[in-house]
Short mmCIF file of C-alpha atoms and ligand atoms in Angstrom, two decimals:
data_model
loop_
_atom_site.label_atom_id
_atom_site.label_comp_id
_atom_site.label_asym_id
_atom_site.label_seq_id
_atom_site.Cartn_x
_atom_site.Cartn_y
_atom_site.Cartn_z
CA MET A 14 0.00 0.00 0.00
CA LYS A 15 1.05 3.56 -0.55
CA THR A 16 1.90 5.07 2.84
CA ASN A 17 3.24 8.51 3.69
CA ALA A 18 7.05 8.49 3.51
CA TRP A 19 7.42 10.91 6.43
CA ASN A 20 6.01 8.24 8.82
CA ASN A 21 9.06 6.03 8.44
CA TYR A 22 12.01 8.40 8.35
CA SER A 23 14.72 8.13 10.98
CA GLU A 24 16.59 11.22 12.19
CA LYS A 25 19.42 10.20 9.88
CA ASP A 26 17.00 10.08 6.93
CA ILE A 27 15.74 13.58 7.73
CA ILE A 28 19.29 14.94 7.81
CA LYS A 29 20.08 13.38 4.43
CA LEU A 30 16.74 14.44 2.99
CA ASN A 31 17.40 18.04 3.98
CA GLU A 32 20.92 17.91 2.55
CA VAL A 33 19.52 16.86 -0.82
CA ALA A 34 16.71 19.44 -0.67
CA ASP A 35 19.06 22.29 0.30
CA ALA A 36 21.53 21.47 -2.48
CA TYR A 37 18.59 21.24 -4.88
CA LYS A 38 17.25 24.67 -3.91
CA ILE A 39 20.65 26.24 -4.58
CA PHE A 40 21.00 24.44 -7.92
CA ILE A 41 17.56 25.32 -9.25
CA SER A 42 17.76 28.93 -8.08
CA ASN A 43 20.89 29.36 -10.19
CA SER A 44 19.75 27.23 -13.15
CA LYS A 45 16.66 28.88 -14.58
CA THR A 46 17.49 28.17 -18.21
CA GLU A 47 19.05 25.32 -20.17
CA ARG A 48 22.22 27.39 -20.63
CA GLU A 49 22.58 28.18 -16.92
CA SER A 50 21.81 24.55 -16.08
CA THR A 51 24.46 23.32 -18.52
CA ASN A 52 27.08 25.66 -17.03
CA ASN A 53 26.30 24.57 -13.49
CA ILE A 54 26.18 20.85 -14.41
CA LEU A 55 29.54 21.05 -16.17
CA ALA A 56 31.09 22.93 -13.24
CA LEU A 57 29.96 20.18 -10.84
CA ALA A 58 31.16 17.44 -13.22
CA GLU A 59 34.55 19.04 -13.82
CA ARG A 60 35.06 19.31 -10.08
CA ARG A 61 34.57 15.52 -9.96
CA GLY A 62 37.21 14.94 -12.62
CA PHE A 63 35.12 14.75 -15.79
CA LYS A 64 36.93 15.64 -19.02
CA ASP A 65 35.59 16.76 -22.38
CA LEU A 66 35.16 13.79 -24.75
CA ASP A 67 36.69 16.01 -27.46
CA TYR A 68 39.97 15.96 -25.54
CA TYR A 69 40.12 12.16 -25.95
CA ILE A 70 39.03 12.35 -29.60
CA GLU A 71 41.47 15.07 -30.60
CA ASN A 72 44.43 13.47 -28.82
CA GLU A 73 43.46 9.92 -29.86
CA ILE A 74 43.52 8.79 -26.24
CA LYS A 75 41.87 5.42 -25.63
CA LEU A 76 39.16 5.27 -22.99
CA LYS A 77 39.42 2.80 -20.14
CA SER A 78 37.41 1.66 -17.17
CA GLY A 79 36.90 4.47 -14.64
CA ASP A 80 37.33 7.31 -17.16
CA LYS A 81 34.80 10.12 -16.81
CA VAL A 82 33.79 12.15 -19.84
CA PHE A 83 31.26 14.79 -20.76
CA VAL A 84 29.79 16.06 -24.00
CA ASN A 85 28.73 19.72 -24.03
CA ASN A 86 26.25 20.18 -26.85
CA ARG A 87 26.26 23.90 -27.71
CA GLY A 88 26.05 24.96 -24.08
CA LYS A 89 22.44 23.75 -23.85
CA SER A 90 22.60 19.97 -23.36
CA VAL A 91 25.02 17.67 -21.61
CA ALA A 92 25.78 13.96 -21.68
CA LEU A 93 27.99 12.44 -18.99
CA PHE A 94 29.59 9.00 -18.98
CA VAL A 95 31.61 6.93 -16.54
CA ILE A 96 33.20 3.97 -18.28
CA GLY A 97 32.51 0.71 -16.44
CA ASP A 98 34.56 -2.42 -15.92
CA GLU A 99 32.27 -4.48 -18.11
CA ASP A 100 32.39 -4.27 -21.90
CA ILE A 101 30.15 -1.48 -23.16
CA THR A 102 28.24 -3.87 -25.46
CA LYS A 103 26.79 -5.42 -22.29
CA GLY A 104 24.76 -2.20 -22.11
CA ILE A 105 24.81 1.01 -20.12
CA ASN A 106 22.58 2.38 -17.39
CA ILE A 107 21.21 5.76 -18.38
CA LEU A 108 19.47 8.53 -16.46
CA GLY A 109 17.89 11.18 -18.68
CA ALA A 110 16.12 14.41 -17.75
CA HIS A 111 15.43 17.74 -19.41
CA ILE A 112 16.70 21.17 -18.38
CA ASP A 113 14.39 23.46 -20.35
CA SER A 114 11.18 24.76 -18.77
CA PRO A 115 8.10 26.67 -19.95
CA ARG A 116 8.75 30.40 -20.17
CA LEU A 117 8.47 33.47 -22.41
CA ASP A 118 11.13 34.10 -25.06
CA LEU A 119 11.91 37.55 -26.43
CA LYS A 120 11.26 37.88 -30.14
CA SER A 121 14.19 38.70 -32.45
CA ASN A 122 13.10 42.33 -32.74
CA PRO A 123 11.51 42.77 -29.34
CA LEU A 124 11.73 46.38 -28.23
CA TYR A 125 8.86 48.76 -29.00
CA GLU A 126 7.10 51.76 -27.56
CA GLU A 127 3.38 52.32 -27.09
CA GLU A 128 1.98 55.49 -25.50
CA GLU A 129 5.26 56.27 -23.72
CA PHE A 130 5.65 52.78 -22.29
CA SER A 131 8.45 50.59 -23.61
CA TYR A 132 7.89 46.84 -23.98
CA PHE A 133 9.62 43.62 -24.98
CA ASP A 134 7.55 41.55 -27.38
CA THR A 135 7.59 37.81 -26.55
CA HIS A 136 6.60 34.40 -27.87
CA TYR A 137 5.86 31.84 -25.18
CA TYR A 138 7.82 28.57 -25.01
CA GLY A 139 6.15 25.30 -24.00
CA GLY A 140 2.74 24.68 -22.52
CA ILE A 141 1.73 27.61 -20.32
CA LYS A 142 -1.54 28.93 -18.95
CA LYS A 143 -1.07 32.50 -20.13
CA TYR A 144 -3.13 34.11 -17.39
CA GLN A 145 -0.62 32.82 -14.80
CA TRP A 146 2.18 35.00 -16.16
CA VAL A 147 0.74 38.47 -15.57
CA THR A 148 1.52 40.64 -12.51
CA LEU A 149 4.55 38.57 -11.45
CA PRO A 150 8.09 39.84 -10.94
CA LEU A 151 9.97 38.53 -13.98
CA ALA A 152 13.68 38.21 -14.74
CA LEU A 153 15.64 38.16 -17.99
CA HIS A 154 18.13 35.34 -18.64
CA GLY A 155 20.12 34.50 -21.73
CA VAL A 156 22.72 35.63 -24.20
CA VAL A 157 23.22 38.33 -26.75
CA VAL A 158 25.82 37.38 -29.35
CA LYS A 159 27.53 40.28 -31.10
CA LYS A 160 28.41 39.98 -34.79
CA ASN A 161 32.05 39.38 -33.85
CA GLY A 162 30.96 36.32 -31.83
CA LYS A 163 31.39 37.95 -28.43
CA LYS A 164 28.77 36.68 -26.05
CA ILE A 165 27.09 38.93 -23.50
CA ASN A 166 25.46 36.99 -20.67
CA ILE A 167 22.20 38.41 -19.41
CA ASN A 168 20.87 37.78 -15.90
CA ILE A 169 18.75 40.67 -14.66
CA GLY A 170 16.10 40.51 -11.96
CA GLU A 171 17.46 37.88 -9.58
CA LYS A 172 19.61 39.97 -7.23
CA ASP A 173 17.88 41.96 -4.48
CA ASP A 174 18.92 45.29 -5.95
CA ASP A 175 18.20 44.34 -9.59
CA PRO A 176 15.12 45.79 -11.26
CA VAL A 177 12.40 43.29 -12.20
CA PHE A 178 10.04 43.30 -15.17
CA GLY A 179 6.47 42.24 -15.66
CA ILE A 180 3.22 41.98 -17.58
CA THR A 181 0.29 44.14 -16.53
CA ASP A 182 -3.31 42.98 -16.10
CA LEU A 183 -6.59 44.82 -16.09
CA LEU A 184 -7.96 45.96 -12.74
CA PRO A 185 -11.14 44.12 -11.62
CA HIS A 186 -13.05 47.40 -11.59
CA LEU A 187 -12.81 47.56 -15.38
CA GLY A 188 -12.70 43.82 -15.96
CA ASN A 189 -16.37 43.04 -16.54
CA GLU A 190 -15.95 41.97 -20.17
CA GLN A 191 -12.53 40.33 -19.61
CA MET A 192 -13.90 38.15 -16.80
CA LYS A 193 -16.56 36.69 -19.09
CA LYS A 194 -13.89 35.20 -21.39
CA LYS A 195 -12.66 31.60 -21.36
CA ALA A 196 -9.46 31.14 -19.32
CA SER A 197 -7.53 30.35 -22.52
CA GLU A 198 -8.57 33.71 -23.96
CA VAL A 199 -8.37 36.04 -20.94
CA ILE A 200 -4.73 36.86 -21.73
CA PRO A 201 -3.94 36.31 -25.44
CA GLY A 202 -0.41 35.07 -26.26
CA ASP A 203 0.21 38.21 -28.25
CA LYS A 204 -0.41 40.39 -25.19
CA LEU A 205 2.27 38.70 -23.07
CA ASP A 206 4.58 41.67 -23.49
CA ILE A 207 7.01 42.78 -20.83
CA LEU A 208 6.92 46.36 -19.57
CA VAL A 209 10.52 47.58 -19.37
CA GLY A 210 10.47 51.37 -18.98
CA SER A 211 8.63 54.70 -18.96
CA ILE A 212 11.13 57.59 -18.88
CA PRO A 213 11.53 59.44 -22.19
CA LEU A 214 14.93 60.49 -23.45
CA LYS A 215 15.52 64.22 -22.87
CA LEU A 216 14.84 66.12 -26.08
CA ASP A 217 18.11 67.52 -27.36
CA SER A 218 17.52 67.18 -31.10
CA LYS A 219 14.72 67.09 -33.63
CA GLU A 220 14.02 63.48 -32.70
CA ASN A 221 10.77 63.18 -30.89
CA GLU A 222 9.51 59.68 -31.61
CA ASP A 223 9.76 56.63 -29.34
CA LEU A 224 11.75 58.51 -26.75
CA VAL A 225 11.11 55.97 -24.00
CA LYS A 226 12.39 53.19 -26.23
CA LYS A 227 15.41 55.31 -27.12
CA ASN A 228 16.13 55.86 -23.46
CA ILE A 229 16.02 52.08 -22.90
CA LEU A 230 18.37 51.57 -25.85
CA ASN A 231 20.80 54.05 -24.27
CA ILE A 232 20.71 52.13 -21.00
CA LEU A 233 21.25 48.81 -22.83
CA LYS A 234 24.22 50.27 -24.68
CA GLU A 235 25.76 51.86 -21.63
CA LYS A 236 25.29 48.97 -19.19
CA TYR A 237 25.56 45.92 -21.42
CA ASN A 238 27.04 47.15 -24.74
CA ILE A 239 23.91 45.94 -26.57
CA ASP A 240 22.71 47.69 -29.75
CA GLU A 241 19.15 47.23 -30.97
CA ASP A 242 20.31 45.06 -33.90
CA ASP A 243 22.06 42.70 -31.48
CA PHE A 244 18.67 41.34 -30.43
CA LEU A 245 18.65 39.67 -33.86
CA SER A 246 21.24 37.23 -32.54
CA SER A 247 20.07 36.85 -28.97
CA GLU A 248 18.26 34.28 -26.88
CA ILE A 249 16.65 35.98 -23.93
CA GLU A 250 14.26 34.01 -21.78
CA VAL A 251 11.81 35.57 -19.38
CA THR A 252 11.33 33.60 -16.17
CA PRO A 253 9.77 34.32 -12.79
CA ALA A 254 12.23 36.29 -10.64
CA GLY A 255 13.29 34.85 -7.30
CA ARG A 256 14.82 31.85 -5.60
CA ALA A 257 13.45 28.45 -4.60
CA ARG A 258 11.83 28.51 -1.16
CA ASP A 259 10.69 26.10 1.51
CA PHE A 260 6.92 25.72 1.26
CA GLY A 261 4.52 25.16 4.17
CA PHE A 262 4.77 25.69 7.96
CA ASP A 263 6.43 22.26 8.23
CA ARG A 264 8.85 23.11 5.39
CA SER A 265 7.98 19.75 3.81
CA MET A 266 7.83 21.10 0.26
CA VAL A 267 9.78 23.23 -2.19
CA MET A 268 8.36 26.02 -4.32
CA ALA A 269 10.46 26.97 -7.32
CA TYR A 270 10.32 27.91 -10.98
CA GLY A 271 11.24 25.18 -13.48
CA GLN A 272 10.95 22.10 -11.28
CA ASP A 273 9.73 20.38 -14.47
CA ASP A 274 12.22 18.99 -14.99
CA LYS A 275 15.13 20.36 -12.98
CA VAL A 276 13.99 18.43 -9.93
CA CYS A 277 14.74 15.22 -11.84
CA ALA A 278 17.76 16.74 -13.61
CA PHE A 279 19.32 17.65 -10.27
CA THR A 280 18.52 14.36 -8.49
CA SER A 281 19.75 12.37 -11.52
CA LEU A 282 22.95 14.38 -11.70
CA LYS A 283 23.57 14.12 -7.96
CA ALA A 284 22.95 10.36 -7.98
CA PHE A 285 25.19 9.96 -11.03
CA LEU A 286 28.06 11.97 -9.51
CA ASP A 287 27.70 10.29 -6.09
CA VAL A 288 27.68 6.75 -7.54
CA ASN A 289 30.87 7.67 -9.37
CA ARG A 290 31.81 4.26 -10.73
CA CYS A 291 30.08 0.98 -11.56
CA LYS A 292 30.58 -2.41 -13.15
CA LYS A 293 28.51 -1.18 -16.06
CA THR A 294 29.12 2.06 -17.95
CA ILE A 295 26.74 4.70 -16.60
CA SER A 296 25.46 7.81 -18.30
CA CYS A 297 23.43 10.88 -17.45
CA ILE A 298 21.73 12.89 -20.21
CA LEU A 299 20.43 16.40 -19.49
CA VAL A 300 18.76 17.86 -22.54
CA ASP A 301 17.10 20.95 -23.91
CA LYS A 302 13.85 21.40 -25.90
CA GLU A 303 11.68 18.71 -24.27
CA GLU A 304 8.92 21.24 -23.70
CA ILE A 305 8.58 21.87 -27.43
CA GLY A 306 8.83 18.25 -28.58
CA SER A 307 12.52 17.33 -28.08
CA VAL A 308 13.32 18.94 -31.43
CA GLY A 309 16.44 20.73 -32.65
CA ALA A 310 20.17 20.05 -32.36
CA THR A 311 20.06 20.30 -28.57
CA GLY A 312 16.88 18.24 -28.04
CA MET A 313 16.77 14.50 -27.39
CA GLU A 314 15.74 13.74 -31.00
CA SER A 315 19.13 15.11 -32.12
CA SER A 316 21.78 12.53 -32.95
CA PHE A 317 24.27 14.10 -30.52
CA TYR A 318 23.89 11.37 -27.89
CA GLU A 319 24.18 8.54 -30.39
CA ASP A 320 27.17 10.24 -32.01
CA ALA A 321 28.87 10.58 -28.63
CA LEU A 322 28.27 6.89 -27.94
CA LYS A 323 29.79 5.98 -31.31
CA GLU A 324 32.90 8.00 -30.46
CA ILE A 325 33.10 6.28 -27.07
CA CYS A 326 32.75 2.82 -28.60
CA VAL A 327 35.61 3.57 -31.02
CA LEU A 328 37.79 4.94 -28.21
CA LEU A 329 37.10 1.70 -26.32
CA GLY A 330 38.43 -0.28 -29.29
CA HIS A 331 35.12 -1.27 -30.91
CA ASP A 332 34.94 -0.65 -34.62
CA SER A 333 32.17 -2.96 -35.82
CA ILE A 334 28.91 -1.57 -37.22
CA THR A 335 27.05 -3.91 -34.86
CA THR A 336 28.51 -2.36 -31.70
CA LEU A 337 26.08 0.49 -31.18
CA GLY A 338 23.04 -1.73 -31.77
CA ARG A 339 24.33 -4.09 -29.08
CA VAL A 340 24.94 -1.24 -26.66
CA PHE A 341 21.39 0.05 -27.09
CA ARG A 342 19.78 -3.39 -27.01
CA ASN A 343 21.36 -4.16 -23.65
CA SER A 344 20.92 -0.73 -22.10
CA LYS A 345 18.39 0.42 -19.55
CA MET A 346 17.16 3.90 -18.91
CA LEU A 347 15.13 5.85 -16.43
CA SER A 348 13.61 8.79 -18.25
CA SER A 349 13.58 10.99 -15.18
CA ASP A 350 10.75 13.41 -15.69
CA VAL A 351 8.17 14.87 -13.38
CA THR A 352 4.56 13.81 -13.35
CA ALA A 353 1.29 15.34 -12.19
CA ALA A 354 0.69 14.84 -8.47
CA TYR A 355 -2.87 14.26 -7.29
CA ASP A 356 -4.41 17.55 -6.16
CA PRO A 357 -7.53 17.21 -3.99
CA LEU A 358 -8.68 20.69 -5.08
CA TYR A 359 -9.03 19.34 -8.63
CA ASP A 360 -10.16 15.82 -7.77
CA ASP A 361 -12.42 15.55 -10.84
CA VAL A 362 -9.54 15.08 -13.32
CA TYR A 363 -7.61 12.53 -11.27
CA ASN A 364 -8.00 8.88 -10.47
CA LYS A 365 -6.55 8.81 -6.98
CA ARG A 366 -6.11 5.03 -6.97
CA CYS A 367 -3.82 5.17 -10.04
CA ASP A 368 -2.23 8.61 -9.86
CA THR A 369 0.96 9.90 -8.23
CA LEU A 370 0.45 10.97 -4.64
CA PHE A 371 2.63 13.45 -2.74
CA ASN A 372 4.97 11.91 -0.15
CA ARG A 373 4.49 8.40 -1.54
CA GLY A 374 7.91 8.32 -3.17
CA VAL A 375 9.31 8.45 -6.67
CA SER A 376 6.76 7.71 -9.37
CA PHE A 377 7.25 5.27 -12.25
CA CYS A 378 4.95 5.82 -15.24
CA LYS A 379 4.62 2.78 -17.50
CA PHE A 380 3.05 5.00 -20.13
CA THR A 381 2.33 8.70 -20.52
CA GLY A 382 0.78 9.86 -23.80
CA ALA A 383 -2.88 10.67 -24.44
CA ARG A 384 -5.93 9.24 -26.18
CA GLY A 385 -5.21 5.51 -26.11
CA LYS A 386 -1.60 5.87 -24.87
CA SER A 387 -0.75 7.59 -28.15
CA GLY A 388 2.85 8.78 -28.40
CA SER A 389 3.90 7.06 -25.20
CA ASN A 390 6.69 4.67 -24.39
CA ASP A 391 4.84 1.72 -22.92
CA ALA A 392 7.51 0.20 -20.67
CA ASN A 393 7.94 -3.58 -20.53
CA ALA A 394 6.54 -5.48 -17.55
CA GLU A 395 9.78 -7.50 -17.30
CA PHE A 396 11.79 -4.29 -16.84
CA ILE A 397 9.32 -2.97 -14.27
CA ALA A 398 9.56 -6.22 -12.31
CA GLU A 399 13.35 -5.87 -12.19
CA LEU A 400 13.02 -2.28 -10.96
CA ARG A 401 10.43 -3.19 -8.31
CA SER A 402 12.77 -5.78 -6.94
CA ILE A 403 15.74 -3.38 -6.76
CA MET A 404 13.70 -0.58 -5.21
CA ASP A 405 12.43 -2.92 -2.49
CA GLU A 406 15.93 -4.27 -1.84
CA GLU A 407 17.30 -0.74 -1.50
CA ASN A 408 14.42 0.55 0.59
CA VAL A 409 13.34 3.13 -1.99
CA LYS A 410 9.78 4.34 -1.65
CA PHE A 411 8.08 4.24 -5.05
CA GLN A 412 4.70 4.24 -6.72
CA ILE A 413 3.66 3.10 -10.18
CA SER A 414 1.21 5.63 -11.53
CA GLU A 415 -0.53 7.27 -14.43
CA MET A 416 -1.33 10.88 -15.18
CA GLY A 417 -4.95 11.73 -14.47
CA LYS A 418 -8.16 10.23 -15.70
CA VAL A 419 -8.30 8.57 -19.11
CA ASP A 420 -8.87 11.25 -21.75
CA ALA A 421 -8.52 14.10 -19.22
CA GLY A 422 -5.41 15.24 -21.10
CA GLY A 423 -1.92 13.82 -21.38
CA GLY A 424 1.70 14.63 -21.98
CA GLY A 425 5.03 13.41 -23.30
CA THR A 426 8.59 12.96 -22.12
CA ILE A 427 11.91 11.94 -23.70
CA ALA A 428 11.24 8.26 -22.84
CA TYR A 429 10.12 7.13 -26.29
CA ILE A 430 13.23 8.47 -28.04
CA LEU A 431 15.81 6.04 -26.68
CA ALA A 432 13.09 3.37 -26.49
CA ASN A 433 12.93 3.75 -30.28
CA LYS A 434 16.64 2.86 -30.34
CA ASN A 435 15.73 -0.41 -28.61
CA VAL A 436 16.64 0.62 -25.07
CA ASN A 437 14.47 -0.52 -22.15
CA VAL A 438 13.06 2.76 -20.83
CA ILE A 439 10.55 3.82 -18.23
CA ASP A 440 9.51 7.26 -17.02
CA CYS A 441 10.39 7.81 -13.40
CA GLY A 442 10.24 11.09 -11.51
CA VAL A 443 8.82 13.38 -8.89
CA GLY A 444 5.16 14.36 -8.58
CA VAL A 445 4.52 18.11 -9.00
CA LEU A 446 1.63 20.35 -7.95
CA SER A 447 0.86 23.31 -10.24
CA MET A 448 3.07 21.83 -12.95
CA HIS A 449 4.05 24.30 -15.70
CA ALA A 450 2.92 27.23 -13.55
CA PRO A 451 5.47 29.97 -12.83
CA TRP A 452 5.92 28.54 -9.33
CA GLU A 453 5.67 24.74 -9.00
CA VAL A 454 5.52 22.71 -5.79
CA THR A 455 7.23 19.41 -4.96
CA SER A 456 7.65 17.33 -1.82
CA LYS A 457 11.08 17.05 -0.21
CA SER A 458 10.41 13.40 0.60
CA ASP A 459 9.67 12.62 -3.06
CA ILE A 460 12.85 14.46 -4.09
CA TYR A 461 14.84 12.38 -1.61
CA GLU A 462 13.27 9.10 -2.78
CA ALA A 463 13.94 10.04 -6.41
CA TYR A 464 17.61 10.57 -5.55
CA LYS A 465 17.73 7.19 -3.76
CA CYS A 466 15.97 5.53 -6.70
CA TYR A 467 18.48 6.87 -9.22
CA VAL A 468 21.40 5.72 -7.06
CA ALA A 469 19.86 2.24 -6.74
CA PHE A 470 19.19 2.04 -10.46
CA LEU A 471 22.79 2.94 -11.42
CA ARG A 472 24.36 0.60 -8.87
CA LYS A 473 22.12 -2.43 -9.04
CA ILE A 474 20.51 -2.87 -12.42
MN1 MN B 6 8.98 17.32 -18.11
MN1 MN B 7 6.77 19.81 -19.03
#
């Protein structure tokens, strides 16, 4: 039966649980985007002795058991490997999570002025409820790349003395017509524009148009050396401003932006780095673009992971065309992604008996998808049996769940992608309340059990 994890924790458990949660809060507060996540992941890995795979390739250095390598895919996705004692064709154990989260992206030509207000025009990224994004303090994160290739890093709105930005909403007093609209239409996507300034440039010439915008451009030039044209080659993401916080009087939960899927990215990475070395080769994949369908060079559908594995096989002395197929066929993967946690306030869309419950441990999802399991990776019962046995042996609290009532909705993960390469994959992650909202909520006990699950998987499978 599913029982509440907090009932069975010893004092030692609580200490460890809080260590994991505290490290997580620091990581996620400093990793709001895929780029920031990649930087922080690589810094942690390099501190543990990981080296760039390119170093081995360029210097024709053979890989051997115990070697630790990373692949940095364009600063937005990472794959980590620790070579095991066993031959790689016996398969590898893989943890995979995504490091992108729903947000608003600035358009390529974003700055405009309207009635002496200056705005950034945006296009939202991933599945958001647009009405949730108004009247919040927002921060800007990303890069502006100058024509000469010089990169300017942007991170404005997170420090206490930074300004913040935001999207206005109509006051209730004048909201009669607005409040009659459907929730999906209350705030149209096109109106998710960020207010960034209101002081006009002092008139010292014949110019008298868009003076607020011009003043903003002056500030951008002076403070950051950004010209208006530089936005053409920029990626600036708008996220909620502020750090992860303890949630609830009992501090049992965490509230943070981007927990889908950094809660699984962090616990996977921590488990992977803590396990350090195994009989089998182990790998941790942390990818971009899941929220828009795993597309693009930095998404899981890209060949970068497979290409890295090919390089590794060659550096391990394998040169047959059958090698990679054997590696995949014998590999196992936890697609570590969050799932919807049962919310009693919205009981009508859940099936409590089958859904993920808070504080009941890490959640395995045999299938996600929608409308007749469409688009899902339907994990094999044999694999699930093996996992059940390991989790019980290692005292990991887990649940095997689905996501809401049949036909209530649905969703995808990266699970199907390596499953399509013939890897045994199952989704396995932390339940989230208010998923995809600017501020999501998770349980510290579920975070801790996810970490323990990933350690057990890497060591024992
Ligand atoms: Mn996700
Ligand atoms: Mn998501």
